[in-house]
Tab-separated table of C-alpha atoms and ligand atoms in Angstrom:
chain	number	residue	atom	x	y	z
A	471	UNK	CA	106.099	80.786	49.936
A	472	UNK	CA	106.790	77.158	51.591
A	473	UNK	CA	105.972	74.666	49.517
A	474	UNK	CA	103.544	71.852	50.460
A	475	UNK	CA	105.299	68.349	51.495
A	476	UNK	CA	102.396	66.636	49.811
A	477	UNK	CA	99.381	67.656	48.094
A	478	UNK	CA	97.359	64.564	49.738
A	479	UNK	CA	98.123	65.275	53.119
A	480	UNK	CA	96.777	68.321	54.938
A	481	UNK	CA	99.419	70.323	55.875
A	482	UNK	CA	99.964	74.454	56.948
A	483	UNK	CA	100.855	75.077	52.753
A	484	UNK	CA	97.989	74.425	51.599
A	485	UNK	CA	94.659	75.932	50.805
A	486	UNK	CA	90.984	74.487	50.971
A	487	UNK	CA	87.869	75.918	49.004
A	488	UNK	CA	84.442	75.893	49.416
A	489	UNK	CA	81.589	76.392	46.921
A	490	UNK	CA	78.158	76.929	47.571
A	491	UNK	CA	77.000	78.916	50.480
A	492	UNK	CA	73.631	78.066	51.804
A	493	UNK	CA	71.986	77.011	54.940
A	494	UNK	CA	74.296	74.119	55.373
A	495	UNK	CA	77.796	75.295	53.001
A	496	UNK	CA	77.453	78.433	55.381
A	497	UNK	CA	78.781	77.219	58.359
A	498	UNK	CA	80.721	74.410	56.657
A	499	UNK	CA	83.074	76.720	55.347
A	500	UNK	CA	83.120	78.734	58.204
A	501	UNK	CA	84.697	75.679	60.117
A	502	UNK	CA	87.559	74.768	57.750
A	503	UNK	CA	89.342	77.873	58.639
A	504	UNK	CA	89.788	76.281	61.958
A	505	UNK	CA	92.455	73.843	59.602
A	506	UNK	CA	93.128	76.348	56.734
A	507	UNK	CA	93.021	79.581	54.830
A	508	UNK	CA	89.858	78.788	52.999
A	509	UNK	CA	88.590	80.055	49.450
A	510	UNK	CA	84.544	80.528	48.952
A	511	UNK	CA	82.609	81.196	45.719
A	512	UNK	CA	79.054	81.562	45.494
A	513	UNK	CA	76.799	81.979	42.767
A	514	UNK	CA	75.685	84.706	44.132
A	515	UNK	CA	78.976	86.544	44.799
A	516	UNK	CA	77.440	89.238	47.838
A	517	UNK	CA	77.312	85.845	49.569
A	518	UNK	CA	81.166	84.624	49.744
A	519	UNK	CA	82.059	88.505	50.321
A	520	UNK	CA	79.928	88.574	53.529
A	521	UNK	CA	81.011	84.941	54.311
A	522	UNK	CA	84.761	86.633	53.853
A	523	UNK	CA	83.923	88.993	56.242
A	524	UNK	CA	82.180	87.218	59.081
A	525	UNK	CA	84.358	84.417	59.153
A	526	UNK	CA	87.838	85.298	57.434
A	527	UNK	CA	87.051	83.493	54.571
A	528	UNK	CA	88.557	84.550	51.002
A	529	UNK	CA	86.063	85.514	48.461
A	530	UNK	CA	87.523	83.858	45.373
A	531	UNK	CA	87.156	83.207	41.357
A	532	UNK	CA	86.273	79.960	39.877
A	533	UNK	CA	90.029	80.409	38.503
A	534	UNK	CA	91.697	80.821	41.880
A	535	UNK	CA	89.213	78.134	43.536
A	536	UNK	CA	90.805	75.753	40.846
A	537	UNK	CA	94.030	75.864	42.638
A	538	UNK	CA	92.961	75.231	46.063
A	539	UNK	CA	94.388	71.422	47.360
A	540	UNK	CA	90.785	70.588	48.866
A	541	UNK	CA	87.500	71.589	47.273
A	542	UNK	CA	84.278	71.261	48.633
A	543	UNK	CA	80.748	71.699	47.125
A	544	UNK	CA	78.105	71.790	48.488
A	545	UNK	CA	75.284	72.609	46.064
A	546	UNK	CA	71.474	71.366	45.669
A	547	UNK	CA	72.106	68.651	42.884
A	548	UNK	CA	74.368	66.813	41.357
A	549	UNK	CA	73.473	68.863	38.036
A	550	UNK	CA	75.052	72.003	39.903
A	551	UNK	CA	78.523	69.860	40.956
A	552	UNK	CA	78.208	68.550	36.877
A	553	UNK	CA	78.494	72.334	35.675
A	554	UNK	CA	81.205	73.813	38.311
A	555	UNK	CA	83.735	70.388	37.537
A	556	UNK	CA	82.879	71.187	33.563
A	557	UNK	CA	84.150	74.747	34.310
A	558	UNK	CA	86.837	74.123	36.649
A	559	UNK	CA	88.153	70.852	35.199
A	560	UNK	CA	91.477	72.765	33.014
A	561	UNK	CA	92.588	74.462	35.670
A	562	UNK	CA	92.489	71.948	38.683
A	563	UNK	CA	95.652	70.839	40.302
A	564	UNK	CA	97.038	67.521	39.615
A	565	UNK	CA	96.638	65.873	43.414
A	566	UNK	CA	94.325	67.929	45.075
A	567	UNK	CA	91.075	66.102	46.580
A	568	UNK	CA	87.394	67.110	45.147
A	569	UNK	CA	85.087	66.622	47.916
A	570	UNK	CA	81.310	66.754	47.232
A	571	UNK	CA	79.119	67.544	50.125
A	572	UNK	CA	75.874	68.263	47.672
A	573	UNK	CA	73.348	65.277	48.430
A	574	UNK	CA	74.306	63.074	45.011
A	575	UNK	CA	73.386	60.719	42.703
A	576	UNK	CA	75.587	57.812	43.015
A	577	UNK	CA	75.500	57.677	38.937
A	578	UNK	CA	76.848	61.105	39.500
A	579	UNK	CA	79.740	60.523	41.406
A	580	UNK	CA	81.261	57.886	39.464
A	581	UNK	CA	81.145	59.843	36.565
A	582	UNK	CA	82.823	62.396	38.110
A	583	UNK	CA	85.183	60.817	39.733
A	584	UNK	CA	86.079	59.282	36.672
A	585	UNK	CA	86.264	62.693	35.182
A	586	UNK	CA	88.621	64.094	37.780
A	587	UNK	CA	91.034	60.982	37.766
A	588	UNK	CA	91.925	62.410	33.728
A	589	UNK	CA	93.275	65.225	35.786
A	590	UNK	CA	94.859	63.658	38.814
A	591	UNK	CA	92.042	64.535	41.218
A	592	UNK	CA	90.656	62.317	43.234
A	593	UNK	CA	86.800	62.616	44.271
A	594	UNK	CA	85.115	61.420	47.605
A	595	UNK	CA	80.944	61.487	48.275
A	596	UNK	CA	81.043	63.136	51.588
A	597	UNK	CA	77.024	64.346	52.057
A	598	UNK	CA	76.388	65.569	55.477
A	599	UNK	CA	73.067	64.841	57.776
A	600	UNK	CA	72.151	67.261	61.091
A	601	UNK	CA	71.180	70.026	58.886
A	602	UNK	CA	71.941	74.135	59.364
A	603	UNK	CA	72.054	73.246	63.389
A	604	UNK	CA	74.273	70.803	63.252
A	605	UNK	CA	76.410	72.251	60.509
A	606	UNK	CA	76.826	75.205	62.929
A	607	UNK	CA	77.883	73.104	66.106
A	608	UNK	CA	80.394	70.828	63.732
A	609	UNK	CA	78.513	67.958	64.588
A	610	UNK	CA	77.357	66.492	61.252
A	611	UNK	CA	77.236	63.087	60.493
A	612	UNK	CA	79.348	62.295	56.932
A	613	UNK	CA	78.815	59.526	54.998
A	614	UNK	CA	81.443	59.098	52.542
A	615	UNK	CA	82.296	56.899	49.821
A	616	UNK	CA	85.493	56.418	48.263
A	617	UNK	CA	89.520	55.227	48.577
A	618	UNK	CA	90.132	54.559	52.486
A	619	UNK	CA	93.461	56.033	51.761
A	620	UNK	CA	91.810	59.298	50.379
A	621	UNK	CA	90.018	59.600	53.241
A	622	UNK	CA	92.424	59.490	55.617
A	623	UNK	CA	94.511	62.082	54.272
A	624	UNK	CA	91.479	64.571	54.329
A	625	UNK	CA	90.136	63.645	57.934
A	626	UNK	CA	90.880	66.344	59.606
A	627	UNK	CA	89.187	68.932	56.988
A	628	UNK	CA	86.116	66.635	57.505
A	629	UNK	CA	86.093	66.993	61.286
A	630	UNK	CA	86.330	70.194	61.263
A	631	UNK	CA	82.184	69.983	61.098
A	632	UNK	CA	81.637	66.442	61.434
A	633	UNK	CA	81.032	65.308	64.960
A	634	UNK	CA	80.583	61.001	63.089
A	635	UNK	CA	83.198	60.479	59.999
A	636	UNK	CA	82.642	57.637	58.372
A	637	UNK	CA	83.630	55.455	55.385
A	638	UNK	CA	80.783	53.576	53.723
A	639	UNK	CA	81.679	52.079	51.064
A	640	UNK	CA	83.769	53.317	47.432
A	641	UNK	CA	82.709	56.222	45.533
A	642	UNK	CA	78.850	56.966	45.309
A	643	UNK	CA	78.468	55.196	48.744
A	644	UNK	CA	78.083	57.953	50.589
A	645	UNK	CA	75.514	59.840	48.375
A	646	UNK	CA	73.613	55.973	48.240
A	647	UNK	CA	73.189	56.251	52.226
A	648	UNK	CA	72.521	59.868	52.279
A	649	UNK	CA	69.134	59.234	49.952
A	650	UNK	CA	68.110	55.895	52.116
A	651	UNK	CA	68.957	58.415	55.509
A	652	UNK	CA	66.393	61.317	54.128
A	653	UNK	CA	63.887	59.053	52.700
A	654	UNK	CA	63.184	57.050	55.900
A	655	UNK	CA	63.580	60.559	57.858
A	656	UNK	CA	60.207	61.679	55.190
A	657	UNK	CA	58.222	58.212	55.793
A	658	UNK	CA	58.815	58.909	59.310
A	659	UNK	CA	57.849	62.426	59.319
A	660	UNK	CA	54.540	61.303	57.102
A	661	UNK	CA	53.772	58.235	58.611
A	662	UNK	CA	53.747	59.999	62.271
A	663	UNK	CA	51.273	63.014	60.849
A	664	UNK	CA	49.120	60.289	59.659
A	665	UNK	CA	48.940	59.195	63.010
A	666	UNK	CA	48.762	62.148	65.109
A	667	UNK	CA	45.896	63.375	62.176
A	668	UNK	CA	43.728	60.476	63.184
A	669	UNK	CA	44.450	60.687	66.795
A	670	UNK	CA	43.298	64.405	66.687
A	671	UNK	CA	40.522	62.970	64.878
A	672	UNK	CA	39.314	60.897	67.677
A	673	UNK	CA	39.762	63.718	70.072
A	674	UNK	CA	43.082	62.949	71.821
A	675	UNK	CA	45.031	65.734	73.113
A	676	UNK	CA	48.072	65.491	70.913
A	677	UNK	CA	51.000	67.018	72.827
A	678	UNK	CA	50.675	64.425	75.385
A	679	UNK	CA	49.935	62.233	73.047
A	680	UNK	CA	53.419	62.822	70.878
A	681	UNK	CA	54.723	63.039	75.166
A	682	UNK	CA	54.201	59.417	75.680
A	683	UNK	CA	54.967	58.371	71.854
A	684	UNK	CA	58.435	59.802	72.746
A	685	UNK	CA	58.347	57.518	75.780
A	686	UNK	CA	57.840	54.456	73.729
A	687	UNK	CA	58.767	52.345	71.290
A	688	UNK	CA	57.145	54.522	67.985
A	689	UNK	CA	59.115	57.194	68.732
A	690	UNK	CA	61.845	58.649	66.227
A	691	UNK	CA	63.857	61.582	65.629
A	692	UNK	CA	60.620	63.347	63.647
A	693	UNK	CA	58.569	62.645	66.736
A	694	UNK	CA	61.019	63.786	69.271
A	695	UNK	CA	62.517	66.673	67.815
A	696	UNK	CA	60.985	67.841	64.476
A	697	UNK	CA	56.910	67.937	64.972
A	698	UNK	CA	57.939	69.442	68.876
A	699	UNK	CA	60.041	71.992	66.877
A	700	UNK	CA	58.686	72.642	64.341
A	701	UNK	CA	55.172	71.134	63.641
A	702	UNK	CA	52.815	71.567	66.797
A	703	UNK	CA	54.133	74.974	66.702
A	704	UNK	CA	53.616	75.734	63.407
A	705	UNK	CA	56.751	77.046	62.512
A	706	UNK	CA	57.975	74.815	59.952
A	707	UNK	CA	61.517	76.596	60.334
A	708	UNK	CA	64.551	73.249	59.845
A	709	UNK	CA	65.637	75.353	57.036
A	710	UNK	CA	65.924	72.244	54.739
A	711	UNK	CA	63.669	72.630	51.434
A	712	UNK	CA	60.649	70.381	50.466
A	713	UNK	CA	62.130	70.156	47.145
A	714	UNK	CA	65.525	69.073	48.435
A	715	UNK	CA	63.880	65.786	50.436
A	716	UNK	CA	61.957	65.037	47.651
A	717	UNK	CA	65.117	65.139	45.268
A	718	UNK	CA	67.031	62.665	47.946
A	719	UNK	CA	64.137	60.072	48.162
A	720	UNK	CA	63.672	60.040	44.006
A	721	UNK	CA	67.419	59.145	44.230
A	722	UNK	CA	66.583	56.538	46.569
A	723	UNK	CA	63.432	55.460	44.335
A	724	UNK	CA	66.027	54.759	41.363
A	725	UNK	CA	68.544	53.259	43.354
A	726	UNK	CA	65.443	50.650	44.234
A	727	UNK	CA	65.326	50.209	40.320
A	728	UNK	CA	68.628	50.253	39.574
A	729	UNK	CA	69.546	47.303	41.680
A	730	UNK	CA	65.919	45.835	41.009
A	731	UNK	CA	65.352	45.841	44.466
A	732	UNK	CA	61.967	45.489	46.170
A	733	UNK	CA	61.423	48.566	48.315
A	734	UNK	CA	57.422	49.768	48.345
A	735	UNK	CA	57.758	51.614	51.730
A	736	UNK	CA	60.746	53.837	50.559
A	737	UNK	CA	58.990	53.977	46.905
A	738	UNK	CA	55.619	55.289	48.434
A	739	UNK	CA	57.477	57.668	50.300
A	740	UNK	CA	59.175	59.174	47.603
A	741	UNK	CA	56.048	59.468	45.422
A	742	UNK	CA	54.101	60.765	48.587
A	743	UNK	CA	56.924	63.524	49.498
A	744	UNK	CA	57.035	64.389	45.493
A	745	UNK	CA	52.847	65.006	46.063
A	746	UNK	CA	53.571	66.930	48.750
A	747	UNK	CA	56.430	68.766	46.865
A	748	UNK	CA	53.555	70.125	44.136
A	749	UNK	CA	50.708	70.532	46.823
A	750	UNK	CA	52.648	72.526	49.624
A	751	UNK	CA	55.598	73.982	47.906
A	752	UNK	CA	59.205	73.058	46.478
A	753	UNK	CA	60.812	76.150	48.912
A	754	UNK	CA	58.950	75.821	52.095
A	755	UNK	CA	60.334	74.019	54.762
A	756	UNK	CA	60.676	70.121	54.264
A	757	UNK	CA	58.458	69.817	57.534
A	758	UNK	CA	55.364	71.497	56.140
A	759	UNK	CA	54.837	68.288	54.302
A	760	UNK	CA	52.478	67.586	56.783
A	761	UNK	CA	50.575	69.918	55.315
A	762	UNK	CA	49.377	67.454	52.699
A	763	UNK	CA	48.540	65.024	55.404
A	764	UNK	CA	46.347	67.807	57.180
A	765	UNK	CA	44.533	68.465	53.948
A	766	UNK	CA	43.443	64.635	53.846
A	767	UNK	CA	42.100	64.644	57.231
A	768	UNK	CA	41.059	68.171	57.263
A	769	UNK	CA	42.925	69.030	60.847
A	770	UNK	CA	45.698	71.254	61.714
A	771	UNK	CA	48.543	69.054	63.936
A	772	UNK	CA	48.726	72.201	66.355
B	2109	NDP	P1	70.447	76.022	49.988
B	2109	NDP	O1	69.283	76.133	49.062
B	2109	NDP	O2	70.407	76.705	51.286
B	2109	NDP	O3	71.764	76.529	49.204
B	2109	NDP	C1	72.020	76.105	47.894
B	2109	NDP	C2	73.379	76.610	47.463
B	2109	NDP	O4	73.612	76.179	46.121
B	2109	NDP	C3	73.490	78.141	47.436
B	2109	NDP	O5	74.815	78.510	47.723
B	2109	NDP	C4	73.145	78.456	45.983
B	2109	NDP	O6	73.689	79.681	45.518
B	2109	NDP	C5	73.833	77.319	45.295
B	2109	NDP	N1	73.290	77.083	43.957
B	2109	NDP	C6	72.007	76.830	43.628
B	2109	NDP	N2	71.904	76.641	42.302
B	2109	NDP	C7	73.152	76.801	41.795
B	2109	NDP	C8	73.699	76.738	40.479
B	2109	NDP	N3	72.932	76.464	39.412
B	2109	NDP	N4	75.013	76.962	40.324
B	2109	NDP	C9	75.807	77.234	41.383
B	2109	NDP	N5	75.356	77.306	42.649
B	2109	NDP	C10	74.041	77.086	42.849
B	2109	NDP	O7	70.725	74.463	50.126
B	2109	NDP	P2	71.219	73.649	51.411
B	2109	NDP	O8	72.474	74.256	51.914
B	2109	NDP	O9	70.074	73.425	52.307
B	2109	NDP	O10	71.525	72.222	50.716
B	2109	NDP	C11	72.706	71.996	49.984
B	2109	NDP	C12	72.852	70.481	49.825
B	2109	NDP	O11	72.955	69.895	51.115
B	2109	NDP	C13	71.657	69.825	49.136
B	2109	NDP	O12	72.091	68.751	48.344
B	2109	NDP	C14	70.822	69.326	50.309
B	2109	NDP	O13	69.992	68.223	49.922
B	2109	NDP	C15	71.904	68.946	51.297
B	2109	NDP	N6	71.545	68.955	52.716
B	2109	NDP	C16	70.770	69.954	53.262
B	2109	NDP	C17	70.453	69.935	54.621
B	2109	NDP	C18	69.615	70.994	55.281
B	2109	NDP	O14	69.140	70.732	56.404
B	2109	NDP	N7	69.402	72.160	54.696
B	2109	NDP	C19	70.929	68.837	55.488
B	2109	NDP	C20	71.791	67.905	54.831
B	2109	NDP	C21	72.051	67.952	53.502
B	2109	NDP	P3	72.872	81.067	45.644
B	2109	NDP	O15	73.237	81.625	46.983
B	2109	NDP	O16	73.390	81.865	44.497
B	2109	NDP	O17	71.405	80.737	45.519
């Protein structure tokens, strides 16, 4: 077997693995075979043997992930990346980059970062926005915090599904722009049902009413693509959980505190999607949050 030149740089020796395969660590890992043989694990192990077999992945053990060069995660919480670092921390490979995809705590990652660098790893805060669509086209946006120098070496693993790569800042950067990202994404989603719910209320027809909204200046990416795809029609199908946006902007919420910053738009909005979290559901599609919205004005946005 050649042996790698250098464990920082990507080259054809070495091996890249990716844990946690769900609506967006699906097609994430899929891409990275584009660069190199790739490793998956999955909780649920069914899951990285079908990945194996629809996209030439290698089903792996938590052992055999440990000596990949690159690992990925990509996993609902920081909690989850806590437990699989605890677990793989022995066996890791003096050099190799830990890259956590997961939307983070900032807390989080400079813990673990710190716990990596015992073992010569070095960690990066790489969370992703675009969702299961754009995770599919490799044309996420990454936000990553960390050493520039670390994140030049693994570039080209992160292109293979971001479309924007971008260094924000040092480690828990990335995971601190992620939760500002998703919480204004939720005060826009909430703030435009409240809007369309008392439009209906006055009787205005409201797909030419959301029409010219996305002709003018109150328009935003909730307006112009999530309540036409997924709202008016009811579907409620982004395939990004309730629960999951409501985790991001309680992140942001204790950022606000932990800098002592005053933020009462983003604060409301993370209490309002955490209501909406209990009243709709923690599994249903972030975009039913509506719902809630509906329930206060008694209409339907349809
Ligand atoms: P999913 O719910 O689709 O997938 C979650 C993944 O985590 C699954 O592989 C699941 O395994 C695994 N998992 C859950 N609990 C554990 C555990 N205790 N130990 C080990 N593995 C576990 O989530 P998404 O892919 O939607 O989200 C992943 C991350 O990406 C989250 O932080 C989310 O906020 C973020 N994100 C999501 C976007 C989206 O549009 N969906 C967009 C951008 C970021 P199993 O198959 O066994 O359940």
């Amino acid at each position: 077997m050649t042996e790698s030149v250098s464990l920082g740089a990507v080259s054809s020796g070495h091996r890249a693995a990716f844990l946690g395969l769900g609506a967006m660590g699906t097609p994430m890992a899929a891409h990275l075979t584009a660069l190199l043989p790739t490793l998956v694990w999955n909780r649920t192990a069914a899951k990285a043997e079908q990945h194996a077999a629809d996209y030439g992945t290698q089903a792996a053990t938590l052992s055999e992930v440990a000596q990949a060069d690159f690992i990925l995660t990509c996993l609902p919480t920081s909690a989850e990346v806590d437990s699989l670092i605890d677990q793989l921390l022995p066996d890791l490979k003096s050099g190799s980059v830990w890259i956590d995809c997961t939307s983070g705590h900032p807390d989080a990652a400079r813990r673990q970062a710190a716990q990596l660098a015992t073992r010569g790893v070095a960690f990066l805060d790489a969370p992703v926005s675009g969702g299961p669509l754009g995770a599919k086209a490799g044309t996420l946006s990454v936000m990553v915090g960390g050493a520039a120098s670390v994140i030049e070496r693994v570039r080209p693993l992160l292109e293979t599904f971001g479309g924007t790569v971008l260094r924000v800042g040092d480690v828990g950067s990335g995971f601190a722009v992620k939760a500002i990202n998703n919480t204004l994404m939720g005060l826009h989603l909430l703030s435009l049902a409240e809007g369309l719910a008392v439009l209906k209320l006055q009787g205005v027809d409201l797909q030419p009413a959301l029409d010219i909204l996305n002709a003018s200046s109150g328009r935003s990416f909730s307006s112009e693509a999530k309540f036409t795809q997924h709202v008016l029609n009811r579907k409620f199908a982004a395939n990004f959980a309730l629960g999951l946006l409501a985790k991001d902007a309680g992140i942001a919420l204790e950022n606000v505190q932990a800098v002592k910053g005053s933020a009462p738009l983003l604060a409301q909005t993370a209490m309002l999607l955490r209501a909406a979290q209990h009243t709709v559901g923690s599994e249903i599609d972030h975009t039913a949050a509506v719902q809630m919205v509906e329930a206060w004005n008694n209409v339907e946005l349809s």
